[in-house]
Short mmCIF file of C-alpha atoms in Angstrom, two decimals:
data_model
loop_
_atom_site.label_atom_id
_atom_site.label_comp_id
_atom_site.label_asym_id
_atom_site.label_seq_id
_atom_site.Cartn_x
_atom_site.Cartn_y
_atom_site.Cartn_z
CA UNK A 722 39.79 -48.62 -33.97
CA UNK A 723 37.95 -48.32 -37.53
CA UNK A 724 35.87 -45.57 -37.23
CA UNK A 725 34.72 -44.14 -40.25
CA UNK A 726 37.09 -40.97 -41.21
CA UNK A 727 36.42 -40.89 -44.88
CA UNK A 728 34.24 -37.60 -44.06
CA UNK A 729 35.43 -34.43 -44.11
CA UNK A 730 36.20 -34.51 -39.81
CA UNK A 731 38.94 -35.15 -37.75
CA UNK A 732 39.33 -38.16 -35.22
CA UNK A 733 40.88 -37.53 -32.02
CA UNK A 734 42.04 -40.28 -29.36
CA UNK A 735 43.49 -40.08 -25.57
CA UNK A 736 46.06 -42.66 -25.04
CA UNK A 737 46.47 -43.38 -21.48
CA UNK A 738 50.08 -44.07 -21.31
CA UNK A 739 50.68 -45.66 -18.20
CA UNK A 740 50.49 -49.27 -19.66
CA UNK A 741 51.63 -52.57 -17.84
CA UNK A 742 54.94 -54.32 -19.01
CA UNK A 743 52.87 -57.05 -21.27
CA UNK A 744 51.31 -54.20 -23.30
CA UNK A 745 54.76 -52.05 -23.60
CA UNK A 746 56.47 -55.62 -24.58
CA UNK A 747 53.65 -56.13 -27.49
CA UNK A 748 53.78 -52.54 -28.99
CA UNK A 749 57.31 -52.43 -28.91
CA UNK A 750 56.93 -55.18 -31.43
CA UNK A 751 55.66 -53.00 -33.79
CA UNK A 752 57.99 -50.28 -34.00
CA UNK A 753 59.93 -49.30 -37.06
CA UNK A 754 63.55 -49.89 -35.85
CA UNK A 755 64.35 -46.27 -35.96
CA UNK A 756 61.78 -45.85 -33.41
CA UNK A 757 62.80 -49.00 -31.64
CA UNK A 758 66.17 -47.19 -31.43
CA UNK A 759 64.41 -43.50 -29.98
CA UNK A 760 62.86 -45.01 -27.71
CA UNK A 761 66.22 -47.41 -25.98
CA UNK A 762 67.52 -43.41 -26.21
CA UNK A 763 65.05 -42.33 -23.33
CA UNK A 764 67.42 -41.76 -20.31
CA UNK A 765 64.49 -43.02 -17.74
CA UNK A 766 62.53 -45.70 -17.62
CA UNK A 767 59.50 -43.86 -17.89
CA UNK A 768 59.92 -42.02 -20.88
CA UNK A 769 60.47 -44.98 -22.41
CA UNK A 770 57.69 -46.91 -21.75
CA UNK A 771 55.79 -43.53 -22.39
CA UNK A 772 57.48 -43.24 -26.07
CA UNK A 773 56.66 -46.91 -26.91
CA UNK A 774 52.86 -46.63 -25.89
CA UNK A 775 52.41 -43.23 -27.74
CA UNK A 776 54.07 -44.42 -30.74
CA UNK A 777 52.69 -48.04 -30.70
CA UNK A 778 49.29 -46.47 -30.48
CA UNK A 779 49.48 -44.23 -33.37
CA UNK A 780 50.77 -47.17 -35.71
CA UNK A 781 47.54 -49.09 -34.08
CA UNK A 782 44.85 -45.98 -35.35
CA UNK A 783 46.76 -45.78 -38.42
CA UNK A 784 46.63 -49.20 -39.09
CA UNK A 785 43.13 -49.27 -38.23
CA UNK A 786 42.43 -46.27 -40.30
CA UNK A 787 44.21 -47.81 -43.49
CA UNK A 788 43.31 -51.27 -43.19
CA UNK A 789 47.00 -52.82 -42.97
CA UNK A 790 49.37 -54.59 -40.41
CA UNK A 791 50.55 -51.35 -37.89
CA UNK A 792 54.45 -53.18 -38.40
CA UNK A 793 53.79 -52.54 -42.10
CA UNK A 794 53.43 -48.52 -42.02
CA UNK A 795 56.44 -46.43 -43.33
CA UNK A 796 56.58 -42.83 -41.46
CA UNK A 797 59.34 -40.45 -42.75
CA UNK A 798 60.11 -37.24 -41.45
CA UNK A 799 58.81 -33.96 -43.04
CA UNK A 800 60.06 -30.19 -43.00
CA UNK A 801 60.79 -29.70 -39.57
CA UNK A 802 60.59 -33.34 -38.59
CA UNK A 803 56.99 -33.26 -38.47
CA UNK A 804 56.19 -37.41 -39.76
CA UNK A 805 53.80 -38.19 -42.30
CA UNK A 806 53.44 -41.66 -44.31
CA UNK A 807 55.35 -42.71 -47.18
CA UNK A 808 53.73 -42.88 -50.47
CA UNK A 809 50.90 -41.77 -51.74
CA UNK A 810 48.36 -41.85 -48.91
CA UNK A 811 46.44 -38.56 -47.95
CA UNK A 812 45.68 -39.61 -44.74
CA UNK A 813 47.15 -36.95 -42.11
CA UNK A 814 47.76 -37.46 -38.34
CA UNK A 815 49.41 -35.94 -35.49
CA UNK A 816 50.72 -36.67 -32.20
CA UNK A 817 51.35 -34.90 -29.12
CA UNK A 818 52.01 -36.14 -25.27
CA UNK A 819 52.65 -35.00 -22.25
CA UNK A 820 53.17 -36.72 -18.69
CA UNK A 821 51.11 -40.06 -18.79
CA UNK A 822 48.39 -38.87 -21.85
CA UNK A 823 48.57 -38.72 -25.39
CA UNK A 824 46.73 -37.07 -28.07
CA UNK A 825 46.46 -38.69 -31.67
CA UNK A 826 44.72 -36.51 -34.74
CA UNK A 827 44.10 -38.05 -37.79
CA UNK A 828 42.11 -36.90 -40.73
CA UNK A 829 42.13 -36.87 -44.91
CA UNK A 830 43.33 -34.43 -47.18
CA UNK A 831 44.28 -31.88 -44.47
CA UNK A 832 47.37 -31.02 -42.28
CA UNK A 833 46.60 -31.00 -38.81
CA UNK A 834 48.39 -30.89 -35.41
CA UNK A 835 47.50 -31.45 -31.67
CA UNK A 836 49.20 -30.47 -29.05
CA UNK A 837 48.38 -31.82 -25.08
CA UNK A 838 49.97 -29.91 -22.20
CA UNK A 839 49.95 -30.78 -17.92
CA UNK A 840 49.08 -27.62 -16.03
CA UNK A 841 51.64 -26.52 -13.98
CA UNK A 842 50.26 -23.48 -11.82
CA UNK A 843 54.02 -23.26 -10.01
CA UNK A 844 55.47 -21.48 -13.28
CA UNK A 845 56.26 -18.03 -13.54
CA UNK A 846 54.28 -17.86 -17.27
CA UNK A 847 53.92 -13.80 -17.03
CA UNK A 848 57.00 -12.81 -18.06
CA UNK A 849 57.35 -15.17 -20.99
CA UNK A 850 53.75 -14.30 -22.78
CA UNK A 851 55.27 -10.06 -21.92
CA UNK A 852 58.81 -11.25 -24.28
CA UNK A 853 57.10 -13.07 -26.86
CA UNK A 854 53.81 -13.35 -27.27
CA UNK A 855 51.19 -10.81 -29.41
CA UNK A 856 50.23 -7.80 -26.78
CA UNK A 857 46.60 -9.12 -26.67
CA UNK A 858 47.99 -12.65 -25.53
CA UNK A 859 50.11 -10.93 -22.94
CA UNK A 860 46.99 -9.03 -21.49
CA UNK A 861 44.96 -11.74 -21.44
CA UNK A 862 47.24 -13.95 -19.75
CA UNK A 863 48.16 -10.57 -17.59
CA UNK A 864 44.59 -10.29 -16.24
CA UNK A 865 44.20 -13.63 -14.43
CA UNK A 866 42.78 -13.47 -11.12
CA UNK A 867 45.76 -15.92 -9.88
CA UNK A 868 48.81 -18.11 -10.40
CA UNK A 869 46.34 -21.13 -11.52
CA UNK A 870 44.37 -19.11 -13.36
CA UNK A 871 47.57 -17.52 -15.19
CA UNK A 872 48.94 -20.64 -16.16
CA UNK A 873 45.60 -22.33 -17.14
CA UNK A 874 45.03 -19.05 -19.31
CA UNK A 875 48.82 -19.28 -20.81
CA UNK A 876 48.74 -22.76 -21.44
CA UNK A 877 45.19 -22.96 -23.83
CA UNK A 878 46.83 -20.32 -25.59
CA UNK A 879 50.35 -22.24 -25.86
CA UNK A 880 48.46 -25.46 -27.19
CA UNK A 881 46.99 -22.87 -29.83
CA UNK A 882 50.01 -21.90 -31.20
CA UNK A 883 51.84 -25.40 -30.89
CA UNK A 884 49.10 -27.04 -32.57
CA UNK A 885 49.18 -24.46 -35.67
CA UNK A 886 52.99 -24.81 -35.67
CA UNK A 887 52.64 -28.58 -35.76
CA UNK A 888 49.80 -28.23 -38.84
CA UNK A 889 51.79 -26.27 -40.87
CA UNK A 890 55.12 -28.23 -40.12
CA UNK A 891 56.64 -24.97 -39.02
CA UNK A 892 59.67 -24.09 -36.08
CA UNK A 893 57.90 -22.90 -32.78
CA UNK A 894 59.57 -19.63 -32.89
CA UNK A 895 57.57 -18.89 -35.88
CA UNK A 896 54.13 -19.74 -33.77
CA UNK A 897 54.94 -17.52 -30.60
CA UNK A 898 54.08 -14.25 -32.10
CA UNK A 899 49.99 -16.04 -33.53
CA UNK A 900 47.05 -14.11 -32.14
CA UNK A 901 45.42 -16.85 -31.14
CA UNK A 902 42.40 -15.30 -28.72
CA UNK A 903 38.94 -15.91 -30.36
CA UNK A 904 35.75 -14.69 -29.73
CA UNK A 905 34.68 -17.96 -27.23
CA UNK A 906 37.56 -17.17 -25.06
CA UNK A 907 34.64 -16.59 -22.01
CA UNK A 908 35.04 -20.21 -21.28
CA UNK A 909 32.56 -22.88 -23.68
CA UNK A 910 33.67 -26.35 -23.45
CA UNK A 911 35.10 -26.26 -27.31
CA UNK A 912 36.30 -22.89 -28.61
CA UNK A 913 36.95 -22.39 -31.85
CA UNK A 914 38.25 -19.60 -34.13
CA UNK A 915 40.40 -19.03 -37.37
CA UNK A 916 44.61 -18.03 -37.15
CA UNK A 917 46.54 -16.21 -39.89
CA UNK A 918 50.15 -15.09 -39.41
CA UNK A 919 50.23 -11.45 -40.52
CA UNK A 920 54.10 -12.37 -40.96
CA UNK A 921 53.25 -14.85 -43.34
CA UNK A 922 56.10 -17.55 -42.10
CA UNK A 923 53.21 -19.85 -41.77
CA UNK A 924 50.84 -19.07 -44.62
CA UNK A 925 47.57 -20.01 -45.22
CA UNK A 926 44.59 -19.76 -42.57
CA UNK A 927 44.15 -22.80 -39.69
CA UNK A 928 41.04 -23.42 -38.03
CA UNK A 929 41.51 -23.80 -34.22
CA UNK A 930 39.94 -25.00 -31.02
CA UNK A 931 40.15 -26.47 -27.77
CA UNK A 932 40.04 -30.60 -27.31
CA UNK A 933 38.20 -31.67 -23.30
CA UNK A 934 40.91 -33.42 -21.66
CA UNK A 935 41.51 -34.69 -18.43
CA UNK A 936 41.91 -32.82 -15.64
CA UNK A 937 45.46 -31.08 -15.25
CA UNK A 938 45.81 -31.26 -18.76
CA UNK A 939 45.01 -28.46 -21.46
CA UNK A 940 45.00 -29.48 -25.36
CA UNK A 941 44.31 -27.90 -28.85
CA UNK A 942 43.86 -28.81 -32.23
CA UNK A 943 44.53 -26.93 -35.85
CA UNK A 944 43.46 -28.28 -39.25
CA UNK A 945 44.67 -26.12 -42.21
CA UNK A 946 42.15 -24.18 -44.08
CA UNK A 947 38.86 -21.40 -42.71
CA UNK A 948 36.54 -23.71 -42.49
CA UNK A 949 36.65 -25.96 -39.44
CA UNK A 950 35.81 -29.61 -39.89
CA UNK A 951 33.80 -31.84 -37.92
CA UNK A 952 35.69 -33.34 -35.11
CA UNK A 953 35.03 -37.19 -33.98
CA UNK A 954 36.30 -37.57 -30.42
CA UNK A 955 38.50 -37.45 -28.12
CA UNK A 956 38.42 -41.23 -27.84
CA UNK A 957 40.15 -42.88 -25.29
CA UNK A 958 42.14 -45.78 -26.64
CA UNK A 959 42.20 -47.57 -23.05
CA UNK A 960 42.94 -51.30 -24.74
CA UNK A 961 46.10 -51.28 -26.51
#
């Protein structure tokens, strides 16, 4: 996991997280002990082991990115809790997972976020996109031909405005009300398109589009600034 991110680009990895015992047991290893202690929080089992891969992994890819021992990386908390390293390093990364996958973003100079979501067509989604989100959002999600279709259409536009939120280090709340449709909303593989907040809680604009994921999952990514970058990936980190 050294690929080349000095370019102006993003690099984006799946992390399987169903991972046998031997592999949990190694990454725990290299945990910060406030980690160590988040993840022997977990209530289950299984979102522990989850935690520990996800985590583990992202000290691997940073580690790999920077050139140092993963045990060795110091991660404090930003505005909002979003992490970031300690010192002077511009390196910027994000992580997001849901169910048994996990998304990792990394990239210089640049805030970014991810944000990976499981499909769940059971959800009543129509109501919630009428309370809160932007009346184009609502429509869109509104005009669905059916329940699948709903949810698939409210959940590319949730990972939109999660992933923004997560950029800019911001409180969901303050991501609900985004227009996030964009002109490639008829269905290519990667759309992309450019958010502002007319509020202005989360300044600045953030370039947006949609990761390929496995099936039942939907994911999105937002770097800061109008100009999206080149994006390396997703690769799937499948030896840990």
């Amino acid at each position: 996991m050294t690929d080349d991110i000095d370019a102006p680009g993003v690099q984006v990895w799946t992390v399987p997280l169903d991972r046998p015992p031997a592999t949990v047991a190694r990454l725990s290893r290299i945990l910060s002990e406030g980690e160590a202690e988040r993840g022997d929080r977990c209530r289950f089992e299984h979102d522990r082991r989850r935690f520990i891969v996800a985590h583990g992994a992202l000290r691997l890819i940073l580690a790999g990115c920077l050139d140092v021992p993963p045990e060795t990386l110091r991660l404090r908390p930003g505005r909002h809790g979003k992490p970031r390293l300690a010192g002077s390093s511009e390196l910027r990364f994000n992580l997001s997972h849901s169910g048994e996958l996990a998304l990792v973003a990394v990239t210089w100079h640049r805030e970014v976020g991810v944000d990976v979501d499981r499909l769940r067509p059971d959800l009543p989604v129509e109501p919630f996109a009428e309370r809160f989100f932007p009346a184009s959002d609502a429509r869109f999600v509104a005009a669905a031909t059916g329940p699948t279709e709903r949810a698939e259409r409210f959940l590319r536009l949730w990972t939109r405005k999660e992933a923004v939120v997560k950029a800019a280090g911001a409180r969901l709340a303050q991501g609900l009300g985004l227009t996030v449709l964009t002109d490639a909303d008829a269905g290519a593989d990667i759309d992309a398109g450019v958010v502002r907040d007319p509020s202005g809680q989360i300044p600045g604009a953030w370039s947006v589009c949609d990761l390929p994921v496995p099936d039942g999952w939907l994911a999105a990514l937002a770097v800061a600034g109008a100009v999206a970058p080149g994006i390396s990936g997703p690769h799937s980190v499948d030896e840990l």
